[in-house]
GROMACS .gro file of N, CA and C in nm:
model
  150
    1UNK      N    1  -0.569  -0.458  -0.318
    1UNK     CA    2  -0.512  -0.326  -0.299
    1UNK      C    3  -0.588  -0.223  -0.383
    2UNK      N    4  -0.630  -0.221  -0.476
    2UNK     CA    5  -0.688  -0.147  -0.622
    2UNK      C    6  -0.844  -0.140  -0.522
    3UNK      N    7  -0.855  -0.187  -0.419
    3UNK     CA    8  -1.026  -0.169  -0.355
    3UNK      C    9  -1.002  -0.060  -0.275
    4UNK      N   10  -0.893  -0.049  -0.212
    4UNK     CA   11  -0.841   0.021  -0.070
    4UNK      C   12  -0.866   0.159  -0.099
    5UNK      N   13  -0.938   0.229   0.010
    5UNK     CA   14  -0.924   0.363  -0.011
    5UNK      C   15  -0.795   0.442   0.025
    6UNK      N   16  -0.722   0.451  -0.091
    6UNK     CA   17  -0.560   0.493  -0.098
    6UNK      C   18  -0.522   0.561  -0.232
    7UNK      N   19  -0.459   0.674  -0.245
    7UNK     CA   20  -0.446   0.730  -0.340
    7UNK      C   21  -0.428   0.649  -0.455
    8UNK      N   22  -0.449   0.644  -0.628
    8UNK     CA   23  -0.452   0.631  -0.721
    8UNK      C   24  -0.283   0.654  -0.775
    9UNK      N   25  -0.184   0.694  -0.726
    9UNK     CA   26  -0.069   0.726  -0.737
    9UNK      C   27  -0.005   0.563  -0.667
   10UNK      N   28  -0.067   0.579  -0.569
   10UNK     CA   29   0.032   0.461  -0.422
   10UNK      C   30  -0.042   0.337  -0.537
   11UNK      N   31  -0.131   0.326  -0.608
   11UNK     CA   32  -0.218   0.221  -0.633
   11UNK      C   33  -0.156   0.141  -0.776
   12UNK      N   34  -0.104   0.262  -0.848
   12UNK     CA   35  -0.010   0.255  -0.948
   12UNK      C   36   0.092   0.227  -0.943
   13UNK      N   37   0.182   0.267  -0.833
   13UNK     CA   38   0.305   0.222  -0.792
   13UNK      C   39   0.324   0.103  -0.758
   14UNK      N   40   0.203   0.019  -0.637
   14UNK     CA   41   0.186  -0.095  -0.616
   14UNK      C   42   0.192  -0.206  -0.743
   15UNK      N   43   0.117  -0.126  -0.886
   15UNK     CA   44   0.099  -0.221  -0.986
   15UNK      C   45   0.209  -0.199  -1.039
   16UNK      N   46   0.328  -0.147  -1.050
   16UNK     CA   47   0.456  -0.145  -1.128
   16UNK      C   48   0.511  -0.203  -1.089
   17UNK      N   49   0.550  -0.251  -0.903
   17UNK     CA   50   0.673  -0.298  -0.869
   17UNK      C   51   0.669  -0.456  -0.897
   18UNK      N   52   0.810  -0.504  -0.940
   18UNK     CA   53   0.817  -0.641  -0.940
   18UNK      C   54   0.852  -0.714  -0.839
   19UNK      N   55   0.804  -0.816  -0.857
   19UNK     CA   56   0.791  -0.918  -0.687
   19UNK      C   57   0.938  -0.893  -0.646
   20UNK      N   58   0.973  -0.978  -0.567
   20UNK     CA   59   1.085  -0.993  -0.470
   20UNK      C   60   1.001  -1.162  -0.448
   21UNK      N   61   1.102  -1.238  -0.450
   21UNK     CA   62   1.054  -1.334  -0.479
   21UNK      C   63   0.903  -1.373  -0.473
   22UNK      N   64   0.808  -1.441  -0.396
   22UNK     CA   65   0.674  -1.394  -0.383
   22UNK      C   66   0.631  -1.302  -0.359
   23UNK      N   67   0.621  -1.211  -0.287
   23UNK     CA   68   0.609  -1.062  -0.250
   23UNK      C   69   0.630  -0.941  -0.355
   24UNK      N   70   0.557  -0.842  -0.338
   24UNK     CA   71   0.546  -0.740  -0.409
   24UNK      C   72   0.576  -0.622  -0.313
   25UNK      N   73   0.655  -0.564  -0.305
   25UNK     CA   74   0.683  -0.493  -0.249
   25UNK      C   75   0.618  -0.350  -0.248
   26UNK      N   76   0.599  -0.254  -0.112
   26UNK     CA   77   0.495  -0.169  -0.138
   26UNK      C   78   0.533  -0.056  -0.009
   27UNK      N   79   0.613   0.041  -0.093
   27UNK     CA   80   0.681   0.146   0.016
   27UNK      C   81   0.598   0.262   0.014
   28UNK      N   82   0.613   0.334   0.171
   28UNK     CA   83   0.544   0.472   0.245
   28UNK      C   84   0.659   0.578   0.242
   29UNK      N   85   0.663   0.701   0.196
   29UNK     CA   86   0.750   0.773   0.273
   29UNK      C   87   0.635   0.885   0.325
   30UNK      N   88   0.664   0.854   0.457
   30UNK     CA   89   0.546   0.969   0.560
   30UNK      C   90   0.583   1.064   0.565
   31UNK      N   91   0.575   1.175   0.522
   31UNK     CA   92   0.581   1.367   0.602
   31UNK      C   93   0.433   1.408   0.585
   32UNK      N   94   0.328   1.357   0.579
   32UNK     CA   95   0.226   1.396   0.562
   32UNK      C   96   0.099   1.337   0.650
   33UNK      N   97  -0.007   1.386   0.724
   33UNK     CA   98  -0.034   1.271   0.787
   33UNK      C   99  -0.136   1.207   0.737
   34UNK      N  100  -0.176   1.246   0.602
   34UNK     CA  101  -0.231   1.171   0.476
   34UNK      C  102  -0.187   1.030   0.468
   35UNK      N  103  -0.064   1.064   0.415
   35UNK     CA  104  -0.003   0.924   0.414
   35UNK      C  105  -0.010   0.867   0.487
   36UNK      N  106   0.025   0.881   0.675
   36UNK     CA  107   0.015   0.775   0.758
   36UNK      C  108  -0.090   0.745   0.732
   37UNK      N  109  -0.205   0.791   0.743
   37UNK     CA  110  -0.337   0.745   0.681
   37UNK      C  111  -0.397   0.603   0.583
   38UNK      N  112  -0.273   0.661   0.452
   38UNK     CA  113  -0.290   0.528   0.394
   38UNK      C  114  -0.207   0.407   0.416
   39UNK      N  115  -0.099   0.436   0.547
   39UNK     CA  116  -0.017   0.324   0.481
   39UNK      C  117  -0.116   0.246   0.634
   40UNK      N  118  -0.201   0.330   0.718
   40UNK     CA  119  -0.276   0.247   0.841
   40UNK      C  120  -0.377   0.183   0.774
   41UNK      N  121  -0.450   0.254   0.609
   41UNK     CA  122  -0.538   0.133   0.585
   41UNK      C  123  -0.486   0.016   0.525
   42UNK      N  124  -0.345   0.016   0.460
   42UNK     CA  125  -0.283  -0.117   0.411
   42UNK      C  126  -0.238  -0.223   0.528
   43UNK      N  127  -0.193  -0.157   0.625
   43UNK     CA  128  -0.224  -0.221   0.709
   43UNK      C  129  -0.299  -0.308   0.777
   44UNK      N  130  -0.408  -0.252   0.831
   44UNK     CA  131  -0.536  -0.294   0.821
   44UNK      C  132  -0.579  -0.384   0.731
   45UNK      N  133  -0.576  -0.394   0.609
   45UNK     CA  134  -0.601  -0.478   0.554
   45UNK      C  135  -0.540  -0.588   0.525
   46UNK      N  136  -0.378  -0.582   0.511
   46UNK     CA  137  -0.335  -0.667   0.561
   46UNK      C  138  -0.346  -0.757   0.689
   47UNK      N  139  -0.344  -0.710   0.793
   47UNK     CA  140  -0.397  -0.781   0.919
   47UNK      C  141  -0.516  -0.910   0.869
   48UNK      N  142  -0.604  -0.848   0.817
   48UNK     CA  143  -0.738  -0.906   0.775
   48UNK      C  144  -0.740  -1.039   0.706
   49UNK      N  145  -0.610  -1.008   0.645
   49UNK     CA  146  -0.629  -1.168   0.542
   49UNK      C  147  -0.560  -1.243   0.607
   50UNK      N  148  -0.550  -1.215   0.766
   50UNK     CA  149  -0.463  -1.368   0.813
   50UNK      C  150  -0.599  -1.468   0.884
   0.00000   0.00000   0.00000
């Protein structure tokens, strides 16, 4: 995630939250279409590691 071109804010937040059991949880709130932006490259990259 820390590679992804995605704001430095979303990247920080990602590193604060605590798992949920394995999982790390990693929330969008969209009004911007910035954001859809980044949450299509987490996406994306997710897809990738299957």
């Amino acid at each position: 995630i820390a590679a992804l071109d995605i704001s430095e804010r979303k990247k920080e937040e990602f590193a604060g939250m605590k798992p949920t059991g394995k999982l790390i949880p990693m929330t969008f709130e969209i009004s911007e279409k910035e954001q859809l932006d980044e949450l299509l490259t987490v996406v994306r990259f997710k897809k990738s590691l299957k």
